[in-house]
């Protein structure tokens, strides 16, 4: 499986010539004109993860692709499915196992929205904007770098709880290059304690 990082929390997974997209958004970089997408996962409704016009353009090029999102985002995403925690789905060449339920709180005691977490092929985990633990240990974990809903110590503990082999940074558009360097140092420390490799590439092919 080849993994490419785009803006913020957008990742492209390619397997056997087919693709999976997480949270397709565009900020500094325009996404390619993908024509091989089997599945798109939009973890939740916030605008740094869900840009309807970008999603619509990609779906236009890939009319048979499946789209999955959190239940409270389905109305804004016509034709999308809203899996429950524990559901397993085959989408083209990808096997998806869904878990989790809620976006992490920004204001204590208030849940901003629902959040969809997924494990792909039993190998890669994307927990979206949450620290929900996957059903089993993955090889690869997408770990958030910076967000209004988290502290650095929380993602460090999350990495140590999941104990993946490889950690890739996500949710990083809020940072400058200097900011990413600072956060990378702390997250790398947690990876060392968890026995994981930290690949600190913030844009481009990472695995």
XYZ file of N, CA, C and O in Angstrom:
828
model
N 0.843 -1.195 0.000
C 0.000 0.000 0.000
C 0.885 1.255 0.000
O 1.767 1.387 0.840
N 0.652 2.149 -0.945
C 1.373 3.419 -0.997
C 0.515 4.495 -0.332
O -0.696 4.563 -0.570
N 1.132 5.334 0.491
C 0.415 6.361 1.230
C 0.984 7.724 0.871
O 2.203 7.927 0.923
N 0.111 8.658 0.500
C 0.537 10.017 0.175
C -0.232 11.001 1.035
O -1.461 10.911 1.150
N 0.482 11.936 1.638
C -0.111 12.959 2.487
C -0.360 14.230 1.678
O 0.523 14.715 0.974
N -1.590 14.750 1.776
C -1.926 16.033 1.192
C -2.224 17.010 2.330
O -1.797 16.796 3.455
N -2.928 18.091 2.063
C -3.149 19.115 3.078
C -3.883 18.573 4.306
O -4.881 17.844 4.194
N -3.383 18.979 5.458
C -4.052 18.779 6.743
C -4.276 17.296 7.044
O -3.326 16.586 7.337
N -5.525 16.819 6.964
C -5.839 15.427 7.294
C -6.175 14.600 6.064
O -6.774 13.527 6.187
N -5.802 15.086 4.894
C -6.101 14.376 3.647
C -4.974 13.406 3.313
O -3.827 13.815 3.146
N -5.332 12.142 3.222
C -4.389 11.096 2.824
C -4.968 10.299 1.658
O -6.185 10.072 1.582
N -4.077 9.866 0.781
C -4.437 9.019 -0.355
C -3.721 7.689 -0.202
O -2.498 7.644 -0.075
N -4.480 6.608 -0.166
C -3.929 5.259 -0.080
C -4.128 4.586 -1.435
O -5.242 4.596 -1.972
N -3.073 4.002 -1.975
C -3.178 3.300 -3.253
C -2.777 1.844 -3.080
O -1.738 1.537 -2.484
N -3.616 0.950 -3.592
C -3.386 -0.484 -3.482
C -3.885 -1.135 -4.764
O -5.034 -0.923 -5.172
N -3.012 -1.913 -5.408
C -3.376 -2.597 -6.657
C -3.955 -1.627 -7.689
O -4.888 -1.960 -8.429
N -3.413 -0.416 -7.715
C -3.857 0.572 -8.687
C -5.153 1.279 -8.344
O -5.621 2.132 -9.101
N -5.733 0.955 -7.192
C -6.988 1.566 -6.763
C -6.740 2.454 -5.558
O -5.750 2.288 -4.834
N -7.642 3.448 -5.329
C -7.384 4.441 -4.315
C -8.452 4.591 -3.252
O -9.638 4.304 -3.484
N -8.021 5.054 -2.085
C -8.889 5.445 -0.972
C -8.457 6.842 -0.550
O -7.262 7.113 -0.438
N -9.419 7.712 -0.304
C -9.139 9.074 0.142
C -9.736 9.319 1.518
O -10.907 8.997 1.758
N -8.934 9.899 2.404
C -9.434 10.399 3.674
C -9.575 11.919 3.590
O -8.651 12.619 3.166
N -10.699 12.436 4.016
C -10.916 13.875 4.239
C -10.315 14.755 3.142
O -9.411 15.560 3.396
N -10.806 14.633 1.906
C -10.232 15.424 0.813
C -10.538 16.910 0.955
O -11.683 17.346 0.883
N -9.483 17.690 1.183
C -9.590 19.148 1.294
C -8.452 19.779 0.505
O -7.452 19.126 0.195
N -8.627 21.044 0.192
C -7.592 21.797 -0.520
C -7.351 23.126 0.184
O -8.284 23.902 0.396
N -6.108 23.380 0.541
C -5.689 24.665 1.092
C -4.558 25.226 0.236
O -4.770 25.977 -0.689
N -3.331 24.840 0.520
C -2.197 25.310 -0.269
C -1.990 24.500 -1.542
O -1.300 24.936 -2.457
N -2.568 23.314 -1.592
C -2.290 22.405 -2.694
C -3.585 21.844 -3.272
O -4.459 21.393 -2.538
N -3.677 21.844 -4.601
C -4.831 21.271 -5.289
C -4.626 19.771 -5.396
O -3.525 19.297 -5.688
N -5.685 19.024 -5.174
C -5.607 17.575 -5.290
C -5.521 17.163 -6.750
O -6.062 17.841 -7.631
N -4.876 16.037 -7.035
C -4.844 15.528 -8.409
C -6.252 15.172 -8.895
O -7.186 15.030 -8.101
N -6.383 15.009 -10.204
C -7.648 14.553 -10.777
C -7.714 13.026 -10.707
O -7.520 12.308 -11.687
N -7.966 12.526 -9.507
C -8.026 11.083 -9.304
C -9.124 10.462 -10.173
O -10.235 10.982 -10.258
N -8.817 9.307 -10.784
C -9.843 8.593 -11.538
C -9.892 7.107 -11.161
O -10.441 6.288 -11.889
N -9.311 6.791 -9.993
C -9.220 5.391 -9.576
C -9.721 5.175 -8.147
O -9.340 4.210 -7.487
N -10.588 6.054 -7.663
C -10.988 6.022 -6.257
C -12.121 5.016 -6.022
O -13.177 5.093 -6.652
N -11.881 4.069 -5.127
C -12.907 3.104 -4.735
C -13.741 3.600 -3.559
O -14.921 3.263 -3.442
N -13.111 4.375 -2.672
C -13.816 4.780 -1.455
C -13.247 6.094 -0.925
O -12.046 6.353 -1.013
N -14.149 6.930 -0.400
C -13.777 8.170 0.281
C -14.353 8.119 1.686
O -15.539 7.817 1.870
N -13.525 8.398 2.670
C -13.978 8.468 4.062
C -13.848 9.915 4.528
O -12.744 10.472 4.527
N -14.981 10.521 4.881
C -15.010 11.854 5.477
C -15.280 11.645 6.957
O -16.388 11.265 7.347
N -14.289 11.890 7.792
C -14.423 11.510 9.195
C -15.503 12.283 9.945
O -16.141 11.739 10.844
N -15.722 13.560 9.536
C -16.754 14.343 10.209
C -17.021 15.633 9.435
O -16.425 15.872 8.371
N -17.913 16.453 9.960
C -18.492 17.563 9.206
C -17.691 18.862 9.245
O -18.026 19.797 8.518
N -16.656 18.969 10.051
C -15.923 20.238 10.162
C -15.238 20.589 8.846
O -14.744 19.720 8.128
N -15.157 21.878 8.560
C -14.719 22.338 7.240
C -13.251 22.059 6.944
O -12.830 22.151 5.788
N -12.454 21.736 7.952
C -11.066 21.364 7.665
C -10.940 19.887 7.298
O -9.839 19.403 7.029
N -12.087 19.179 7.254
C -12.120 17.779 6.832
C -13.136 17.542 5.706
O -13.006 16.566 4.971
N -14.112 18.420 5.602
C -15.217 18.225 4.661
C -15.428 19.497 3.851
O -15.887 20.509 4.380
N -15.047 19.437 2.590
C -15.272 20.538 1.658
C -16.179 19.995 0.543
O -15.712 19.271 -0.348
N -17.474 20.297 0.604
C -18.429 19.687 -0.327
C -18.057 19.845 -1.791
O -18.246 18.908 -2.591
N -17.518 21.004 -2.168
C -17.191 21.217 -3.579
C -16.036 20.326 -4.027
O -16.023 19.819 -5.167
N -15.070 20.099 -3.162
C -13.953 19.207 -3.491
C -14.442 17.765 -3.579
O -14.113 17.030 -4.523
N -15.247 17.366 -2.605
C -15.806 16.017 -2.615
C -16.639 15.777 -3.869
O -16.521 14.731 -4.524
N -17.459 16.751 -4.223
C -18.311 16.616 -5.405
C -17.482 16.457 -6.674
O -17.820 15.646 -7.555
N -16.409 17.221 -6.786
C -15.561 17.125 -7.978
C -14.921 15.745 -8.091
O -14.877 15.148 -9.178
N -14.454 15.202 -6.973
C -13.819 13.883 -6.997
C -14.848 12.810 -7.314
O -14.581 11.882 -8.105
N -16.039 12.924 -6.747
C -17.088 11.948 -7.037
C -17.497 12.003 -8.506
O -17.849 10.968 -9.093
N -17.445 13.191 -9.101
C -17.777 13.312 -10.517
C -16.832 12.527 -11.398
O -17.231 11.991 -12.441
N -15.561 12.454 -10.988
C -14.562 11.684 -11.727
C -14.613 10.198 -11.389
O -14.055 9.371 -12.110
N -15.243 9.877 -10.253
C -15.282 8.497 -9.758
C -16.715 8.149 -9.355
O -17.021 7.986 -8.163
N -17.633 8.067 -10.324
C -19.059 7.943 -10.013
C -19.443 6.667 -9.261
O -20.498 6.622 -8.635
N -18.594 5.652 -9.297
C -18.921 4.394 -8.627
C -18.259 4.256 -7.255
O -18.411 3.217 -6.607
N -17.548 5.291 -6.817
C -16.869 5.165 -5.528
C -17.884 5.223 -4.390
O -18.934 5.859 -4.489
N -17.557 4.542 -3.311
C -18.369 4.577 -2.101
C -17.886 5.713 -1.208
O -16.687 5.992 -1.146
N -18.828 6.360 -0.525
C -18.487 7.439 0.399
C -19.070 7.102 1.767
O -20.246 6.733 1.878
N -18.250 7.229 2.800
C -18.689 6.995 4.169
C -18.368 8.222 5.009
O -17.312 8.833 4.861
N -19.300 8.559 5.896
C -19.091 9.701 6.775
C -19.853 9.480 8.076
O -20.588 8.496 8.221
N -19.677 10.386 9.024
C -20.401 10.311 10.290
C -21.895 10.543 10.057
O -22.291 11.250 9.119
N -22.715 9.953 10.906
C -24.162 9.969 10.686
C -24.740 11.371 10.593
O -25.638 11.632 9.790
N -24.226 12.324 11.372
C -24.785 13.672 11.354
C -24.296 14.501 10.166
O -24.643 15.675 10.042
N -23.498 13.888 9.292
C -23.019 14.577 8.093
C -23.623 14.007 6.813
O -23.322 14.478 5.716
N -24.477 13.003 6.945
C -25.029 12.329 5.768
C -25.931 13.256 4.960
O -25.899 13.251 3.723
N -26.729 14.059 5.621
C -27.643 14.951 4.904
C -26.877 15.908 3.990
O -27.343 16.251 2.904
N -25.700 16.316 4.421
C -24.875 17.213 3.606
C -24.033 16.457 2.583
O -23.348 17.080 1.769
N -24.111 15.125 2.628
C -23.314 14.277 1.742
C -24.222 13.253 1.079
O -24.215 12.071 1.434
N -25.068 13.649 0.129
C -26.039 12.735 -0.478
C -25.385 11.471 -1.034
O -24.340 11.520 -1.677
N -26.007 10.346 -0.714
C -25.508 9.068 -1.210
C -24.448 8.428 -0.350
O -24.015 7.300 -0.631
N -24.021 9.106 0.698
C -22.990 8.550 1.578
C -23.602 7.577 2.573
O -24.768 7.695 2.964
N -22.806 6.609 3.000
C -23.199 5.708 4.063
C -22.683 6.201 5.396
O -21.697 6.949 5.454
N -23.358 5.781 6.458
C -22.962 6.179 7.817
C -22.813 4.910 8.659
O -23.746 4.496 9.348
N -21.658 4.281 8.624
C -21.467 3.026 9.360
C -21.524 3.241 10.870
O -21.221 4.315 11.378
N -21.903 2.187 11.556
C -21.867 2.173 13.014
C -20.549 1.572 13.486
O -19.883 0.840 12.745
N -20.184 1.855 14.706
C -19.009 1.225 15.296
C -19.188 -0.292 15.259
O -20.244 -0.813 15.608
N -18.181 -0.981 14.791
C -18.236 -2.430 14.676
C -18.560 -2.918 13.279
O -18.369 -4.107 12.973
N -19.056 -2.030 12.413
C -19.367 -2.426 11.037
C -18.085 -2.670 10.253
O -17.081 -1.974 10.420
N -18.156 -3.661 9.348
C -17.052 -3.963 8.444
C -17.587 -3.942 7.018
O -18.664 -4.473 6.744
N -16.837 -3.309 6.123
C -17.296 -3.103 4.753
C -16.144 -3.383 3.797
O -14.996 -2.999 4.063
N -16.458 -4.053 2.674
C -15.514 -4.175 1.576
C -15.836 -3.094 0.562
O -16.956 -3.011 0.063
N -14.850 -2.256 0.253
C -15.029 -1.167 -0.704
C -13.947 -1.303 -1.768
O -12.798 -0.901 -1.535
N -14.285 -1.885 -2.900
C -13.286 -2.159 -3.916
C -12.240 -3.110 -3.376
O -12.569 -4.196 -2.892
N -10.977 -2.702 -3.394
C -9.899 -3.572 -2.912
C -9.601 -3.354 -1.427
O -8.684 -3.978 -0.886
N -10.365 -2.486 -0.764
C -10.079 -2.131 0.627
C -11.083 -2.762 1.589
O -12.285 -2.796 1.314
N -10.566 -3.234 2.723
C -11.404 -3.755 3.802
C -11.421 -2.723 4.924
O -10.373 -2.364 5.461
N -12.615 -2.245 5.273
C -12.754 -1.189 6.274
C -13.448 -1.719 7.516
O -14.472 -2.407 7.420
N -12.913 -1.377 8.671
C -13.540 -1.709 9.949
C -13.726 -0.410 10.714
O -12.744 0.292 11.009
N -14.973 -0.078 11.038
C -15.286 1.220 11.634
C -15.396 1.115 13.158
O -15.814 0.094 13.695
N -15.036 2.203 13.823
C -15.144 2.260 15.281
C -15.284 3.710 15.700
O -15.192 4.634 14.884
N -15.501 3.933 16.994
C -15.618 5.298 17.512
C -17.001 5.886 17.313
O -17.877 5.285 16.690
N -17.201 7.100 17.835
C -18.522 7.723 17.756
C -18.469 9.246 17.746
O -19.104 9.873 16.908
N -17.715 9.854 18.646
C -17.806 11.301 18.855
C -16.483 12.017 18.637
O -15.408 11.487 18.945
N -16.589 13.216 18.111
C -15.447 14.129 18.014
C -14.996 14.484 19.434
O -15.816 14.667 20.335
N -13.696 14.586 19.634
C -13.191 14.990 20.946
C -13.713 16.376 21.316
O -13.913 17.229 20.447
N -13.940 16.600 22.594
C -14.478 17.871 23.057
C -13.450 18.992 22.898
O -12.274 18.821 23.188
N -13.921 20.126 22.407
C -13.115 21.346 22.383
C -13.377 22.133 23.661
O -12.455 22.539 24.363
N -14.657 22.309 23.965
C -15.088 22.879 25.235
C -15.478 21.711 26.136
O -16.261 20.852 25.723
N -14.926 21.608 27.338
C -15.211 20.456 28.200
C -16.707 20.194 28.351
O -17.497 21.116 28.577
N -17.082 18.932 28.160
C -18.462 18.514 28.342
C -19.348 18.714 27.134
O -20.526 18.347 27.165
N -18.816 19.274 26.055
C -19.616 19.504 24.857
C -19.019 18.735 23.684
O -17.853 18.937 23.323
N -19.822 17.846 23.080
C -19.380 17.075 21.917
C -19.704 17.877 20.665
O -20.871 18.157 20.392
N -18.700 18.276 19.874
C -18.961 19.145 18.721
C -19.786 18.487 17.625
O -20.628 19.127 16.999
N -19.521 17.198 17.370
C -20.217 16.480 16.302
C -19.832 15.007 16.400
O -19.001 14.621 17.228
N -20.426 14.207 15.539
C -20.031 12.806 15.472
C -18.735 12.673 14.673
O -18.353 13.573 13.924
N -18.055 11.550 14.846
C -16.746 11.338 14.225
C -16.608 9.866 13.858
O -16.926 8.984 14.654
N -16.150 9.622 12.635
C -16.026 8.256 12.124
C -14.560 7.837 12.129
O -13.721 8.467 11.480
N -14.247 6.771 12.845
C -12.894 6.202 12.870
C -12.875 4.941 12.017
O -13.872 4.226 11.920
N -11.716 4.635 11.443
C -11.657 3.464 10.563
C -10.274 2.827 10.589
O -9.251 3.502 10.712
N -10.276 1.496 10.485
C -9.063 0.721 10.257
C -9.136 0.161 8.846
O -10.164 -0.413 8.458
N -8.078 0.332 8.067
C -8.038 -0.101 6.670
C -7.159 -1.343 6.545
O -5.978 -1.320 6.931
N -7.745 -2.416 6.031
C -7.022 -3.668 5.778
C -6.330 -4.213 7.024
O -5.336 -4.950 6.914
N -6.816 -3.844 8.199
C -6.190 -4.300 9.430
C -4.800 -3.746 9.640
O -4.079 -4.193 10.529
N -4.425 -2.720 8.843
C -3.049 -2.224 8.826
C -2.938 -0.781 9.289
O -2.054 -0.430 10.070
N -3.847 0.082 8.813
C -3.747 1.525 9.054
C -4.974 2.031 9.795
O -6.104 1.658 9.448
N -4.751 2.894 10.771
C -5.852 3.459 11.560
C -5.891 4.969 11.425
O -4.867 5.648 11.533
N -7.106 5.476 11.165
C -7.384 6.912 11.195
C -8.518 7.133 12.179
O -9.654 6.720 11.931
N -8.224 7.791 13.302
C -9.246 8.054 14.318
C -9.903 9.413 14.149
O -10.655 9.846 15.036
N -9.650 10.094 13.018
C -10.257 11.399 12.816
C -9.893 12.352 13.940
O -8.761 12.361 14.418
N -10.866 13.127 14.385
C -10.622 14.077 15.481
C -11.040 13.455 16.808
O -11.964 13.917 17.492
N -10.348 12.401 17.170
C -10.633 11.738 18.442
C -9.409 10.940 18.861
O -8.481 10.735 18.066
N -9.439 10.481 20.084
C -8.428 9.552 20.572
C -9.063 8.190 20.862
O -8.597 7.453 21.744
N -10.098 7.844 20.106
C -10.726 6.532 20.261
C -9.731 5.450 19.853
O -9.082 5.545 18.797
N -9.624 4.423 20.669
C -8.663 3.357 20.413
C -9.219 2.358 19.410
O -10.407 2.014 19.443
N -8.383 1.868 18.497
C -8.830 0.893 17.508
C -9.077 -0.463 18.142
O -8.593 -0.739 19.254
N -9.802 -1.333 17.430
C -10.108 -2.655 17.988
C -8.881 -3.537 18.171
O -8.893 -4.469 18.968
N -7.818 -3.262 17.409
C -6.565 -3.987 17.601
C -5.403 -3.117 17.142
O -5.591 -2.084 16.504
N -4.209 -3.548 17.464
C -3.022 -2.753 17.168
C -2.748 -2.722 15.667
O -2.641 -3.778 15.042
N -2.635 -1.527 15.079
C -2.323 -1.426 13.658
C -0.811 -1.331 13.426
O -0.042 -1.099 14.359
N -0.407 -1.489 12.176
C 0.981 -1.226 11.822
C 1.227 0.282 11.715
O 2.291 0.776 12.087
N 0.216 1.007 11.202
C 0.377 2.436 10.924
C -0.733 3.220 11.614
O -1.912 2.859 11.509
N -0.365 4.286 12.285
C -1.329 5.167 12.949
C -1.169 6.582 12.409
O -0.064 7.120 12.376
N -2.287 7.188 11.975
C -2.299 8.610 11.651
C -2.544 9.358 12.958
O -3.610 9.234 13.553
N -1.563 10.133 13.396
C -1.649 10.785 14.698
C -1.745 12.295 14.529
O -0.918 12.895 13.835
N -2.723 12.952 15.154
C -2.864 14.403 15.031
C -1.700 15.130 15.675
O -1.203 14.735 16.729
N -1.281 16.215 15.015
C -0.147 16.988 15.502
C -0.595 18.165 16.362
O -0.012 18.444 17.409
N -1.650 18.862 15.906
C -2.081 20.073 16.608
C -3.549 20.326 16.329
O -3.998 20.197 15.187
N -4.319 20.667 17.359
C -5.753 20.918 17.181
C -6.313 21.623 18.404
O -5.759 21.502 19.503
N -7.444 22.342 18.259
C -8.070 22.988 19.413
C -8.579 21.987 20.452
O -8.797 22.361 21.603
N -8.758 20.739 20.030
C -9.357 19.736 20.920
C -8.312 18.857 21.623
O -8.676 17.891 22.303
N -7.027 19.163 21.484
C -6.030 18.257 22.047
C -4.860 19.014 22.685
O -4.596 20.172 22.375
N -4.184 18.314 23.578
C -2.894 18.736 24.104
C -1.836 17.768 23.583
O -2.132 16.610 23.290
N -0.624 18.237 23.468
C 0.446 17.378 22.975
C 0.600 16.132 23.837
O 0.817 15.033 23.329
N 0.452 16.289 25.135
C 0.581 15.130 26.028
C -0.476 14.068 25.727
O -0.225 12.870 25.892
N -1.659 14.507 25.248
C -2.724 13.540 24.949
C -2.385 12.682 23.732
O -2.621 11.471 23.728
N -1.846 13.307 22.677
C -1.476 12.496 21.515
C -0.286 11.604 21.842
O -0.192 10.470 21.347
N 0.592 12.064 22.714
C 1.706 11.218 23.131
C 1.203 9.972 23.862
O 1.661 8.850 23.603
N 0.231 10.150 24.746
C -0.346 9.003 25.456
C -1.146 8.112 24.507
O -1.173 6.890 24.658
N -1.800 8.716 23.528
C -2.556 7.965 22.517
C -1.622 7.033 21.743
O -1.913 5.845 21.554
N -0.491 7.546 21.317
C 0.479 6.731 20.577
C 0.967 5.570 21.443
O 1.063 4.421 20.983
N 1.236 5.855 22.693
C 1.740 4.796 23.584
C 0.669 3.759 23.890
O 0.972 2.584 24.106
N -0.604 4.170 23.866
C -1.699 3.217 24.094
C -1.930 2.336 22.868
O -2.199 1.134 22.998
N -1.828 2.922 21.674
C -2.065 2.160 20.438
C -0.874 1.272 20.094
O -1.039 0.152 19.619
N 0.332 1.769 20.295
C 1.584 1.046 20.048
C 1.698 0.529 18.606
O 1.916 -0.662 18.376
N 1.575 1.414 17.620
C 1.758 1.000 16.232
C 3.240 0.830 15.913
O 4.113 1.177 16.729
N 3.521 0.325 14.711
C 4.909 0.245 14.256
C 5.380 1.571 13.667
O 6.547 1.923 13.773
N 4.454 2.284 13.013
C 4.786 3.529 12.329
C 3.729 4.573 12.655
O 2.528 4.262 12.683
N 4.152 5.811 12.891
C 3.245 6.934 13.132
C 3.457 7.970 12.032
O 4.593 8.357 11.757
N 2.354 8.413 11.418
C 2.391 9.466 10.407
C 1.622 10.673 10.934
O 0.529 10.531 11.469
N 2.169 11.893 10.781
C 1.492 13.083 11.295
C 0.301 13.475 10.444
O 0.341 13.395 9.214
N -0.755 13.893 11.100
C -1.932 14.423 10.426
C -2.441 15.624 11.213
O -1.894 15.970 12.254
N -3.460 16.295 10.691
C -4.060 17.448 11.348
C -3.000 18.496 11.686
O -2.864 18.935 12.832
N -2.273 18.944 10.652
C -1.115 19.802 10.870
C -1.194 21.159 10.181
O -0.241 21.941 10.239
N -2.332 21.484 9.538
C -2.432 22.741 8.793
C -2.446 23.960 9.710
O -2.223 25.081 9.245
N -2.702 23.766 10.996
C -2.735 24.883 11.931
C -1.338 25.381 12.271
O -1.187 26.459 12.847
N -0.316 24.617 11.927
C 1.048 24.933 12.343
C 1.865 25.570 11.223
O 1.675 25.254 10.047
N 2.809 26.401 11.603
C 3.860 26.837 10.694
C 4.890 25.713 10.575
O 4.830 24.712 11.307
N 5.856 25.883 9.696
C 6.929 24.895 9.592
C 7.684 24.774 10.917
O 8.031 23.671 11.355
N 7.913 25.916 11.556
C 8.578 25.899 12.855
C 7.722 25.155 13.880
O 8.223 24.344 14.663
N 6.403 25.433 13.875
C 5.508 24.758 14.807
C 5.532 23.257 14.631
O 5.555 22.497 15.615
N 5.517 22.789 13.378
C 5.572 21.347 13.135
C 6.865 20.749 13.654
O 6.875 19.637 14.197
N 7.969 21.468 13.527
C 9.245 20.975 14.038
C 9.182 20.769 15.549
O 9.649 19.749 16.072
N 8.578 21.716 16.245
C 8.457 21.611 17.704
C 7.566 20.429 18.094
O 7.925 19.608 18.948
N 6.397 20.330 17.458
C 5.498 19.224 17.779
C 6.109 17.878 17.399
O 5.958 16.877 18.119
N 6.811 17.844 16.262
C 7.444 16.596 15.835
C 8.396 16.064 16.892
O 8.478 14.853 17.128
N 9.131 16.951 17.532
C 10.096 16.509 18.543
C 9.406 15.810 19.710
O 9.889 14.788 20.218
N 8.275 16.346 20.139
C 7.531 15.718 21.235
C 6.909 14.398 20.802
O 6.940 13.402 21.539
N 6.344 14.374 19.608
C 5.689 13.143 19.139
C 6.727 12.063 18.865
O 6.496 10.875 19.142
N 7.886 12.460 18.365
C 8.959 11.485 18.163
C 9.375 10.856 19.493
O 9.664 9.651 19.562
N 9.381 11.654 20.554
C 9.724 11.126 21.876
C 8.723 10.050 22.300
O 9.108 8.986 22.811
N 7.427 10.301 22.075
C 6.408 9.302 22.421
C 6.581 8.043 21.576
O 6.396 6.919 22.067
N 6.928 8.226 20.295
C 7.137 7.071 19.421
C 8.301 6.222 19.913
O 8.231 4.986 19.913
N 9.371 6.868 20.340
C 10.512 6.136 20.868
C 10.104 5.312 22.085
O 10.511 4.154 22.230
N 9.277 5.890 22.945
C 8.826 5.174 24.143
C 7.885 4.036 23.788
O 7.812 3.033 24.513
N 7.161 4.167 22.668
C 6.211 3.134 22.248
C 6.835 2.115 21.306
O 6.172 1.166 20.903
N 8.097 2.329 20.931
C 8.747 1.416 19.998
C 8.268 1.596 18.570
O 8.292 0.652 17.767
N 7.818 2.815 18.229
C 7.296 3.093 16.890
C 8.250 4.012 16.132
O 9.002 4.782 16.726
N 8.178 3.930 14.803
C 8.939 4.838 13.944
C 8.065 6.037 13.604
O 6.911 5.878 13.212
N 8.605 7.239 13.733
C 7.872 8.447 13.376
C 8.374 8.968 12.042
O 9.552 9.309 11.897
N 7.491 9.020 11.049
C 7.830 9.578 9.745
C 7.234 10.975 9.689
O 6.029 11.144 9.527
N 8.090 11.987 9.809
C 7.604 13.348 10.002
C 7.405 14.108 8.693
O 7.492 15.328 8.659
N 7.124 13.406 7.605
C 6.797 14.061 6.347
C 5.400 14.671 6.456
O 4.440 13.989 6.785
N 5.268 15.954 6.145
C 3.982 16.621 6.266
C 3.296 16.847 4.929
O 2.187 17.347 4.863
N 3.945 16.452 3.845
C 3.328 16.576 2.526
C 4.088 15.667 1.573
O 5.308 15.626 1.585
N 3.345 14.899 0.761
C 3.970 14.047 -0.223
C 3.912 12.589 0.173
O 3.278 12.201 1.154
N 4.573 11.746 -0.610
C 4.550 10.305 -0.356
C 5.295 9.998 0.927
O 6.429 10.424 1.127
N 4.656 9.246 1.824
C 5.264 8.972 3.131
C 5.477 7.493 3.409
O 6.182 7.142 4.336
N 4.871 6.632 2.661
C 5.039 5.204 2.929
C 4.632 4.384 1.727
O 3.909 4.861 0.869
